[in-house]
């Protein structure tokens, strides 16, 4: 995959270099800042000044000015040049001699003693230490290969002299050397090796054939070298002999290499090949004939043919990345960006990296690779509005957003991207829903909450998405003015109502929902919309809205509508809650709802208020009377159910107005049971039982009445016995002749079922003499068992009481026999003076007092009636004296 990373720009043209001398060839080059030095085969050094000037195409070209040239007088080619800018010296190798030349005048530098130049003879090659170990800033370190011996010498070079530091011997004659710190990387006759010249430790790297190819040893970084390996590979090796980068696959005939991060530039006879150090791929190839020199100087790659000098000018990194992105080569662009991080200031890199990630995301988005696009957007911290702006009408008109410039993508909008493909449009919208949902509420969307929420709402409405209601139910910033037309367009009236609610327009929401519930507007979002409106009013704190819209709910369904009032909070905090009296008044025109509300107050909330109980009882009674009239005829079981509710209320409540209900029942013979209950509430038990026994002839109800009436009485068992006797007397008191037998049988059944609750003696005194013993056998058995049980229980209680009394007497005697300790520090309870002698008396409760104090108290006439207490006190005094003596003795 090709990319234009460099431009080949002429630096020194042939005419400027050699004029009309055709036999002059370039042998070596050196660049130091703007100064270019060229060594030629006629033993000249040419000095040029290179100036960068902008070209018409926006690139760079060089303007060369020849400052001077110097003949060295050795009649041999200048083999190598190296600049030592700190010393203002050129280190020159010519005819096997290494010597120093002044950079400004090109004059040979004499030695410090004046006896010739500072020279080293018998040199075949040398290099400078790119990572010097000498801390002196006014010297440089070089490594020199000797031509006569298999040695490598390390020198320190000063302004006017050279000083040998170390000499090491190798197994074979070295041909090329590179120096980094203490490490020498050497190309021997048959292999490469790493050598530490201070310790002598060496590491063989790999073999090569020096007859087939020219060895290359290039220092590319701290303790790292680039070597020409067999098979046309450029191998990387560090000082430990380990390769931490993958090799570069260049040609077999490479004659020179240089590094301009992140690229490796290789030169052969016909081409310049440029590989990436990051992915080892060939990125660019340039035709270049007769090339034989390639060097890099402080990031500048300079190469030369035999007749001219050129500079490989790297294109700006951003331009290279943009070229890659233009070809949709996302991964290569990112690798190049991240690989260049060490060479770019941190702040600038972060900005560049984020932009590249964002562009990569849009490239993947355009290819519908949504998962990769989302990941790039996330890493690049994309302003989500850049993506929303691609979708027509999703950004609110009030948004101040403008797209990034230069643009991150070539798309005008989604229609431009999809080119009329509706399936692509749909997929892109689904992706946007997913992406906005993932960034919503995060730091990435904090500055664009309104745009994100509004865009999501529009997409949800358009796609009939289930999350529309979740969005509106959450804390959102959807813009009402921009969103409401969109929701109306897609018939999302329920959602529009929720949006009104979010903006504090509850009344508008209710009006809209009511229109939907009444069928005026069509929206199937909530089939239970009526119930939802009721719930909304139930928990609505605005009572004005409740009063205004409850009438509609009650008319539609009173049973459901009344829940607006029955389900409201009934806790201690009644702020914002309607008063029950107001609700009852409001419900007067909704009778079924008023009845349900009163049932809620009385039966569920158990409110103890006479008004509510009486009104509920009256409504129950009116309902029963209406059913009794039979217009219209009641449904089966309806009347019995209504009477059961009325009877239950009459029995359980004690707060309603009894006389009011009796007055309303006057003349209605079908409600005798209810009237009996009301008489019972007035404690008119005789009247109640008379209705049950003689009018209703309902003996089981009469029996149940006695149990019910006595259960609410404070007298309890005595009241129940009294009522049962009253009922028995009513059974035995006669009545119509034809009913006498039924009454007697009812009396027998009453006695036999409740025999233990009667006073047996009293019953026997009123029973007819003609009744047989067999007939009353169950009653008598129950009565005898009850009497025996009561007798035995009484005796048992008496025995337990006597035992308890005996135990208390025993405990009292034990307490009285205990010694009472008296000391001089303890005071009399009566006079509060301390005891000076053991003459004391003990009062009940083990309280010691002086004898004269109690004697004075007993002399009072009011205490003469308690003279029987004196012996016990006298008895107590003896042990007290002994105890006191013991205490004093102690």
mmCIF file of C-alpha atoms in Angstrom, residues 495-812:
data_model
loop_
_atom_site.group_PDB
_atom_site.id
_atom_site.type_symbol
_atom_site.label_atom_id
_atom_site.label_comp_id
_atom_site.label_asym_id
_atom_site.label_seq_id
_atom_site.Cartn_x
_atom_site.Cartn_y
_atom_site.Cartn_z
ATOM 1 C CA UNK A 495 -45.641 10.640 24.644
ATOM 2 C CA UNK A 496 -46.460 14.270 23.887
ATOM 3 C CA UNK A 497 -48.453 14.394 27.095
ATOM 4 C CA UNK A 498 -45.448 13.075 28.991
ATOM 5 C CA UNK A 499 -43.335 15.777 27.374
ATOM 6 C CA UNK A 500 -45.858 18.383 28.539
ATOM 7 C CA UNK A 501 -45.523 16.951 32.033
ATOM 8 C CA UNK A 502 -41.719 17.212 31.875
ATOM 9 C CA UNK A 503 -42.139 20.893 31.075
ATOM 10 C CA UNK A 504 -44.601 21.514 33.916
ATOM 11 C CA UNK A 505 -47.719 21.665 31.701
ATOM 12 C CA UNK A 506 -49.854 19.039 33.450
ATOM 13 C CA UNK A 507 -53.128 20.597 32.331
ATOM 14 C CA UNK A 508 -52.122 20.423 28.653
ATOM 15 C CA UNK A 509 -51.071 16.802 29.140
ATOM 16 C CA UNK A 510 -54.443 15.878 30.657
ATOM 17 C CA UNK A 511 -56.396 17.618 27.929
ATOM 18 C CA UNK A 512 -54.432 15.737 25.285
ATOM 19 C CA UNK A 513 -54.818 12.363 26.995
ATOM 20 C CA UNK A 514 -58.554 12.874 27.461
ATOM 21 C CA UNK A 515 -58.930 13.535 23.735
ATOM 22 C CA UNK A 516 -57.126 10.257 23.043
ATOM 23 C CA UNK A 517 -59.189 8.335 25.599
ATOM 24 C CA UNK A 518 -62.410 9.717 24.091
ATOM 25 C CA UNK A 519 -61.321 8.603 20.623
ATOM 26 C CA UNK A 520 -60.906 12.083 19.237
ATOM 27 C CA UNK A 521 -57.202 11.364 18.595
ATOM 28 C CA UNK A 522 -55.754 7.987 17.650
ATOM 29 C CA UNK A 523 -52.817 6.597 19.621
ATOM 30 C CA UNK A 524 -52.508 2.951 20.637
ATOM 31 C CA UNK A 525 -49.517 3.434 22.919
ATOM 32 C CA UNK A 526 -51.527 2.900 26.111
ATOM 33 C CA UNK A 527 -54.681 0.778 25.808
ATOM 34 C CA UNK A 528 -55.215 1.486 29.521
ATOM 35 C CA UNK A 529 -54.969 5.239 29.080
ATOM 36 C CA UNK A 530 -58.108 5.887 31.132
ATOM 37 C CA UNK A 531 -56.628 4.025 34.101
ATOM 38 C CA UNK A 532 -53.369 5.918 33.613
ATOM 39 C CA UNK A 533 -55.212 9.253 33.761
ATOM 40 C CA UNK A 534 -56.921 8.140 36.957
ATOM 41 C CA UNK A 535 -53.564 7.197 38.480
ATOM 42 C CA UNK A 536 -52.109 10.510 37.378
ATOM 43 C CA UNK A 537 -54.915 12.432 39.076
ATOM 44 C CA UNK A 538 -54.603 10.196 42.111
ATOM 45 C CA UNK A 539 -51.032 11.275 42.756
ATOM 46 C CA UNK A 540 -51.302 14.795 41.355
ATOM 47 C CA UNK A 541 -50.469 17.379 44.033
ATOM 48 C CA UNK A 542 -52.341 20.120 42.166
ATOM 49 C CA UNK A 543 -55.882 19.970 43.609
ATOM 50 C CA UNK A 544 -57.197 22.403 41.028
ATOM 51 C CA UNK A 545 -56.409 19.854 38.312
ATOM 52 C CA UNK A 546 -57.945 17.081 40.391
ATOM 53 C CA UNK A 547 -61.244 18.935 40.826
ATOM 54 C CA UNK A 548 -61.258 20.001 37.178
ATOM 55 C CA UNK A 549 -60.714 16.605 35.557
ATOM 56 C CA UNK A 550 -62.154 14.178 38.109
ATOM 57 C CA UNK A 551 -65.661 14.819 36.818
ATOM 58 C CA UNK A 552 -64.683 13.363 33.418
ATOM 59 C CA UNK A 553 -63.161 10.282 35.040
ATOM 60 C CA UNK A 554 -66.188 9.713 37.302
ATOM 61 C CA UNK A 555 -68.649 10.000 34.440
ATOM 62 C CA UNK A 556 -66.697 7.460 32.416
ATOM 63 C CA UNK A 557 -66.439 4.835 35.171
ATOM 64 C CA UNK A 558 -67.413 5.724 38.762
ATOM 65 C CA UNK A 559 -65.832 2.609 40.234
ATOM 66 C CA UNK A 560 -62.462 3.397 38.700
ATOM 67 C CA UNK A 561 -62.765 7.165 38.868
ATOM 68 C CA UNK A 562 -63.359 7.211 42.599
ATOM 69 C CA UNK A 563 -59.852 5.799 43.033
ATOM 70 C CA UNK A 564 -58.644 9.365 42.454
ATOM 71 C CA UNK A 565 -59.766 9.993 46.028
ATOM 72 C CA UNK A 566 -59.590 6.552 47.632
ATOM 73 C CA UNK A 567 -55.970 5.845 46.664
ATOM 74 C CA UNK A 568 -54.582 9.184 47.733
ATOM 75 C CA UNK A 569 -52.256 9.335 50.708
ATOM 76 C CA UNK A 570 -53.961 8.674 54.022
ATOM 77 C CA UNK A 571 -50.899 9.152 56.225
ATOM 78 C CA UNK A 572 -50.276 11.797 58.834
ATOM 79 C CA UNK A 573 -49.074 14.289 56.256
ATOM 80 C CA UNK A 574 -52.317 15.516 54.700
ATOM 81 C CA UNK A 575 -50.843 18.579 53.042
ATOM 82 C CA UNK A 576 -52.024 18.813 49.471
ATOM 83 C CA UNK A 577 -54.790 16.254 50.080
ATOM 84 C CA UNK A 578 -58.499 17.057 49.648
ATOM 85 C CA UNK A 579 -60.634 17.058 52.789
ATOM 86 C CA UNK A 580 -63.119 14.139 52.986
ATOM 87 C CA UNK A 581 -66.033 16.527 53.515
ATOM 88 C CA UNK A 582 -65.118 18.371 50.330
ATOM 89 C CA UNK A 583 -64.852 15.122 48.408
ATOM 90 C CA UNK A 584 -68.250 13.929 49.620
ATOM 91 C CA UNK A 585 -69.802 17.214 48.604
ATOM 92 C CA UNK A 586 -68.086 16.988 45.194
ATOM 93 C CA UNK A 587 -69.390 13.431 44.711
ATOM 94 C CA UNK A 588 -73.041 14.267 45.363
ATOM 95 C CA UNK A 589 -73.786 14.160 41.629
ATOM 96 C CA UNK A 590 -71.955 10.815 41.339
ATOM 97 C CA UNK A 591 -73.924 8.603 43.730
ATOM 98 C CA UNK A 592 -72.112 5.288 43.051
ATOM 99 C CA UNK A 593 -68.752 6.978 43.515
ATOM 100 C CA UNK A 594 -69.914 8.692 46.710
ATOM 101 C CA UNK A 595 -70.999 5.332 48.141
ATOM 102 C CA UNK A 596 -67.617 3.784 47.292
ATOM 103 C CA UNK A 597 -65.785 6.716 48.813
ATOM 104 C CA UNK A 598 -67.775 6.462 52.051
ATOM 105 C CA UNK A 599 -67.049 2.736 52.209
ATOM 106 C CA UNK A 600 -63.372 3.636 51.851
ATOM 107 C CA UNK A 601 -63.566 6.124 54.729
ATOM 108 C CA UNK A 602 -65.616 3.949 57.069
ATOM 109 C CA UNK A 603 -64.629 0.384 56.293
ATOM 110 C CA UNK A 604 -61.008 0.758 55.145
ATOM 111 C CA UNK A 605 -59.626 3.858 56.816
ATOM 112 C CA UNK A 606 -61.815 3.306 59.907
ATOM 113 C CA UNK A 607 -62.513 6.997 60.344
ATOM 114 C CA UNK A 608 -64.518 7.526 63.539
ATOM 115 C CA UNK A 609 -66.863 10.254 62.429
ATOM 116 C CA UNK A 610 -70.630 10.075 62.968
ATOM 117 C CA UNK A 611 -71.406 11.978 59.771
ATOM 118 C CA UNK A 612 -69.686 9.467 57.539
ATOM 119 C CA UNK A 613 -71.145 6.423 59.309
ATOM 120 C CA UNK A 614 -74.656 7.815 59.295
ATOM 121 C CA UNK A 615 -74.450 8.848 55.641
ATOM 122 C CA UNK A 616 -73.126 5.444 54.609
ATOM 123 C CA UNK A 617 -75.864 3.668 56.569
ATOM 124 C CA UNK A 618 -78.524 5.920 54.996
ATOM 125 C CA UNK A 619 -77.136 5.232 51.499
ATOM 126 C CA UNK A 620 -77.120 1.497 52.187
ATOM 127 C CA UNK A 621 -80.685 1.730 53.465
ATOM 128 C CA UNK A 622 -81.872 3.780 50.503
ATOM 129 C CA UNK A 623 -80.289 1.262 48.167
ATOM 130 C CA UNK A 624 -82.110 -1.609 49.909
ATOM 131 C CA UNK A 625 -85.416 0.256 49.902
ATOM 132 C CA UNK A 626 -84.983 0.993 46.217
ATOM 133 C CA UNK A 627 -84.427 -2.681 45.501
ATOM 134 C CA UNK A 628 -87.408 -3.654 47.591
ATOM 135 C CA UNK A 629 -89.600 -1.409 45.490
ATOM 136 C CA UNK A 630 -88.526 -3.524 42.508
ATOM 137 C CA UNK A 631 -88.285 -0.787 39.885
ATOM 138 C CA UNK A 632 -86.325 -1.895 37.991
ATOM 139 C CA UNK A 633 -86.314 -5.533 39.150
ATOM 140 C CA UNK A 634 -83.040 -6.338 40.952
ATOM 141 C CA UNK A 635 -80.615 -8.903 39.626
ATOM 142 C CA UNK A 636 -80.495 -12.277 41.406
ATOM 143 C CA UNK A 637 -78.668 -11.946 44.715
ATOM 144 C CA UNK A 638 -78.452 -8.165 44.472
ATOM 145 C CA UNK A 639 -80.992 -7.540 47.239
ATOM 146 C CA UNK A 640 -79.490 -10.085 49.603
ATOM 147 C CA UNK A 641 -76.034 -8.618 49.036
ATOM 148 C CA UNK A 642 -77.288 -5.099 49.724
ATOM 149 C CA UNK A 643 -79.027 -6.213 52.923
ATOM 150 C CA UNK A 644 -75.919 -8.061 54.086
ATOM 151 C CA UNK A 645 -73.835 -4.913 53.702
ATOM 152 C CA UNK A 646 -76.432 -2.872 55.591
ATOM 153 C CA UNK A 647 -76.716 -5.432 58.372
ATOM 154 C CA UNK A 648 -72.932 -5.698 58.724
ATOM 155 C CA UNK A 649 -72.614 -1.926 59.075
ATOM 156 C CA UNK A 650 -75.450 -1.772 61.593
ATOM 157 C CA UNK A 651 -73.841 -4.483 63.687
ATOM 158 C CA UNK A 652 -70.225 -3.293 63.579
ATOM 159 C CA UNK A 653 -70.574 0.490 63.787
ATOM 160 C CA UNK A 654 -71.544 2.404 66.879
ATOM 161 C CA UNK A 655 -71.327 5.872 65.346
ATOM 162 C CA UNK A 656 -74.378 6.209 63.149
ATOM 163 C CA UNK A 657 -77.647 7.891 64.215
ATOM 164 C CA UNK A 658 -79.917 5.011 65.218
ATOM 165 C CA UNK A 659 -83.130 7.004 65.515
ATOM 166 C CA UNK A 660 -82.647 8.462 62.045
ATOM 167 C CA UNK A 661 -82.435 4.995 60.539
ATOM 168 C CA UNK A 662 -85.382 3.714 62.572
ATOM 169 C CA UNK A 663 -87.461 6.600 61.310
ATOM 170 C CA UNK A 664 -86.573 5.741 57.697
ATOM 171 C CA UNK A 665 -87.499 2.080 58.301
ATOM 172 C CA UNK A 666 -90.870 2.954 59.803
ATOM 173 C CA UNK A 667 -93.620 1.075 58.079
ATOM 174 C CA UNK A 668 -91.277 -1.326 56.221
ATOM 175 C CA UNK A 669 -92.050 -4.827 57.483
ATOM 176 C CA UNK A 670 -89.404 -6.349 55.223
ATOM 177 C CA UNK A 671 -86.533 -4.931 57.272
ATOM 178 C CA UNK A 672 -87.437 -6.441 60.652
ATOM 179 C CA UNK A 673 -83.994 -7.937 61.159
ATOM 180 C CA UNK A 674 -82.363 -4.546 60.608
ATOM 181 C CA UNK A 675 -84.842 -2.936 62.991
ATOM 182 C CA UNK A 676 -84.014 -5.541 65.631
ATOM 183 C CA UNK A 677 -80.332 -4.674 65.286
ATOM 184 C CA UNK A 678 -81.099 -0.976 65.700
ATOM 185 C CA UNK A 679 -83.162 -1.682 68.841
ATOM 186 C CA UNK A 680 -80.207 -3.642 70.121
ATOM 187 C CA UNK A 681 -77.989 -0.603 69.592
ATOM 188 C CA UNK A 682 -80.483 1.293 71.812
ATOM 189 C CA UNK A 683 -80.206 -1.581 74.348
ATOM 190 C CA UNK A 684 -83.915 -2.214 73.905
ATOM 191 C CA UNK A 685 -83.282 -5.961 73.921
ATOM 192 C CA UNK A 686 -86.826 -6.915 74.731
ATOM 193 C CA UNK A 687 -88.153 -5.101 71.669
ATOM 194 C CA UNK A 688 -85.413 -6.565 69.489
ATOM 195 C CA UNK A 689 -86.063 -10.136 70.651
ATOM 196 C CA UNK A 690 -89.811 -9.662 70.307
ATOM 197 C CA UNK A 691 -89.294 -8.748 66.632
ATOM 198 C CA UNK A 692 -87.056 -11.739 66.050
ATOM 199 C CA UNK A 693 -89.174 -14.286 67.952
ATOM 200 C CA UNK A 694 -92.750 -13.224 67.373
ATOM 201 C CA UNK A 695 -92.654 -11.246 64.140
ATOM 202 C CA UNK A 696 -89.855 -12.897 62.204
ATOM 203 C CA UNK A 697 -90.106 -16.239 64.044
ATOM 204 C CA UNK A 698 -86.346 -16.546 63.361
ATOM 205 C CA UNK A 699 -85.109 -18.410 66.440
ATOM 206 C CA UNK A 700 -81.522 -18.828 65.175
ATOM 207 C CA UNK A 701 -81.295 -15.068 64.586
ATOM 208 C CA UNK A 702 -82.650 -14.477 68.093
ATOM 209 C CA UNK A 703 -79.980 -16.745 69.501
ATOM 210 C CA UNK A 704 -77.276 -14.999 67.440
ATOM 211 C CA UNK A 705 -78.598 -11.635 68.587
ATOM 212 C CA UNK A 706 -78.011 -12.573 72.232
ATOM 213 C CA UNK A 707 -74.415 -13.512 71.504
ATOM 214 C CA UNK A 708 -73.781 -10.395 69.364
ATOM 215 C CA UNK A 709 -75.403 -7.957 71.830
ATOM 216 C CA UNK A 710 -73.488 -9.372 74.773
ATOM 217 C CA UNK A 711 -70.156 -9.350 72.914
ATOM 218 C CA UNK A 712 -70.166 -5.545 72.717
ATOM 219 C CA UNK A 713 -71.306 -5.097 76.323
ATOM 220 C CA UNK A 714 -68.919 -4.193 79.097
ATOM 221 C CA UNK A 715 -70.633 -6.769 81.414
ATOM 222 C CA UNK A 716 -69.642 -9.613 79.157
ATOM 223 C CA UNK A 717 -70.754 -13.013 80.555
ATOM 224 C CA UNK A 718 -73.385 -11.531 82.852
ATOM 225 C CA UNK A 719 -75.000 -9.680 79.934
ATOM 226 C CA UNK A 720 -75.011 -12.824 77.804
ATOM 227 C CA UNK A 721 -76.684 -14.788 80.621
ATOM 228 C CA UNK A 722 -79.250 -12.064 81.097
ATOM 229 C CA UNK A 723 -80.138 -11.988 77.382
ATOM 230 C CA UNK A 724 -80.379 -15.774 77.171
ATOM 231 C CA UNK A 725 -82.722 -15.820 80.155
ATOM 232 C CA UNK A 726 -84.750 -13.039 78.500
ATOM 233 C CA UNK A 727 -85.010 -15.109 75.348
ATOM 234 C CA UNK A 728 -85.933 -18.234 77.333
ATOM 235 C CA UNK A 729 -88.645 -16.358 79.179
ATOM 236 C CA UNK A 730 -89.980 -15.148 75.815
ATOM 237 C CA UNK A 731 -90.085 -18.737 74.525
ATOM 238 C CA UNK A 732 -91.847 -19.988 77.671
ATOM 239 C CA UNK A 733 -94.033 -16.932 78.108
ATOM 240 C CA UNK A 734 -96.527 -18.210 75.619
ATOM 241 C CA UNK A 735 -97.827 -16.765 72.422
ATOM 242 C CA UNK A 736 -100.369 -17.987 69.964
ATOM 243 C CA UNK A 737 -101.645 -21.458 70.743
ATOM 244 C CA UNK A 738 -100.607 -22.810 67.398
ATOM 245 C CA UNK A 739 -97.014 -21.653 67.980
ATOM 246 C CA UNK A 740 -96.629 -22.877 71.550
ATOM 247 C CA UNK A 741 -95.035 -26.134 70.486
ATOM 248 C CA UNK A 742 -92.510 -24.397 68.251
ATOM 249 C CA UNK A 743 -91.603 -22.012 71.047
ATOM 250 C CA UNK A 744 -91.123 -24.858 73.543
ATOM 251 C CA UNK A 745 -88.903 -26.717 71.080
ATOM 252 C CA UNK A 746 -86.926 -23.531 70.532
ATOM 253 C CA UNK A 747 -86.560 -23.220 74.328
ATOM 254 C CA UNK A 748 -85.319 -26.808 74.603
ATOM 255 C CA UNK A 749 -82.815 -26.250 71.789
ATOM 256 C CA UNK A 750 -81.631 -23.038 73.435
ATOM 257 C CA UNK A 751 -81.064 -24.757 76.779
ATOM 258 C CA UNK A 752 -79.352 -27.770 75.288
ATOM 259 C CA UNK A 753 -76.966 -25.619 73.177
ATOM 260 C CA UNK A 754 -76.095 -23.051 75.841
ATOM 261 C CA UNK A 755 -76.652 -24.981 79.068
ATOM 262 C CA UNK A 756 -73.383 -23.850 80.622
ATOM 263 C CA UNK A 757 -74.333 -20.190 80.151
ATOM 264 C CA UNK A 758 -77.612 -20.359 82.118
ATOM 265 C CA UNK A 759 -78.250 -20.104 85.832
ATOM 266 C CA UNK A 760 -79.428 -23.665 86.313
ATOM 267 C CA UNK A 761 -81.410 -22.961 89.504
ATOM 268 C CA UNK A 762 -83.239 -20.131 87.858
ATOM 269 C CA UNK A 763 -83.978 -22.212 84.767
ATOM 270 C CA UNK A 764 -85.368 -25.110 86.800
ATOM 271 C CA UNK A 765 -87.689 -22.754 88.614
ATOM 272 C CA UNK A 766 -89.335 -21.584 85.380
ATOM 273 C CA UNK A 767 -89.502 -24.825 83.417
ATOM 274 C CA UNK A 768 -92.928 -26.392 82.941
ATOM 275 C CA UNK A 769 -93.524 -29.337 85.236
ATOM 276 C CA UNK A 770 -94.537 -31.603 82.412
ATOM 277 C CA UNK A 771 -91.138 -31.630 80.723
ATOM 278 C CA UNK A 772 -89.329 -34.967 80.932
ATOM 279 C CA UNK A 773 -85.827 -35.410 82.281
ATOM 280 C CA UNK A 774 -84.766 -37.030 79.033
ATOM 281 C CA UNK A 775 -85.713 -33.891 77.132
ATOM 282 C CA UNK A 776 -83.410 -31.751 79.280
ATOM 283 C CA UNK A 777 -80.628 -34.286 79.632
ATOM 284 C CA UNK A 778 -78.124 -32.302 77.493
ATOM 285 C CA UNK A 779 -78.925 -29.106 79.392
ATOM 286 C CA UNK A 780 -78.574 -30.784 82.781
ATOM 287 C CA UNK A 781 -75.338 -32.481 81.799
ATOM 288 C CA UNK A 782 -73.831 -29.164 80.679
ATOM 289 C CA UNK A 783 -75.131 -27.413 83.822
ATOM 290 C CA UNK A 784 -73.747 -30.052 86.201
ATOM 291 C CA UNK A 785 -70.382 -30.088 84.443
ATOM 292 C CA UNK A 786 -70.237 -26.315 84.618
ATOM 293 C CA UNK A 787 -71.128 -26.288 88.309
ATOM 294 C CA UNK A 788 -68.606 -28.999 89.196
ATOM 295 C CA UNK A 789 -65.941 -27.271 87.136
ATOM 296 C CA UNK A 790 -66.639 -23.959 88.865
ATOM 297 C CA UNK A 791 -66.469 -25.618 92.312
ATOM 298 C CA UNK A 792 -63.231 -27.379 91.598
ATOM 299 C CA UNK A 793 -61.723 -24.280 90.054
ATOM 300 C CA UNK A 794 -62.652 -22.264 93.150
ATOM 301 C CA UNK A 795 -61.113 -24.814 95.466
ATOM 302 C CA UNK A 796 -57.992 -24.972 93.380
ATOM 303 C CA UNK A 797 -57.720 -21.198 93.421
ATOM 304 C CA UNK A 798 -58.238 -21.186 97.173
ATOM 305 C CA UNK A 799 -55.503 -23.776 97.660
ATOM 306 C CA UNK A 800 -53.112 -21.834 95.466
ATOM 307 C CA UNK A 801 -53.855 -18.651 97.380
ATOM 308 C CA UNK A 802 -53.196 -20.373 100.702
ATOM 309 C CA UNK A 803 -49.918 -21.767 99.426
ATOM 310 C CA UNK A 804 -48.909 -18.368 98.203
ATOM 311 C CA UNK A 805 -49.829 -16.808 101.551
ATOM 312 C CA UNK A 806 -47.825 -19.456 103.374
ATOM 313 C CA UNK A 807 -44.808 -18.802 101.183
ATOM 314 C CA UNK A 808 -45.101 -15.076 101.831
ATOM 315 C CA UNK A 809 -45.237 -15.681 105.603
ATOM 316 C CA UNK A 810 -42.154 -17.884 105.336
ATOM 317 C CA UNK A 811 -40.293 -15.234 103.413
ATOM 318 C CA UNK A 812 -41.324 -12.599 105.940
#
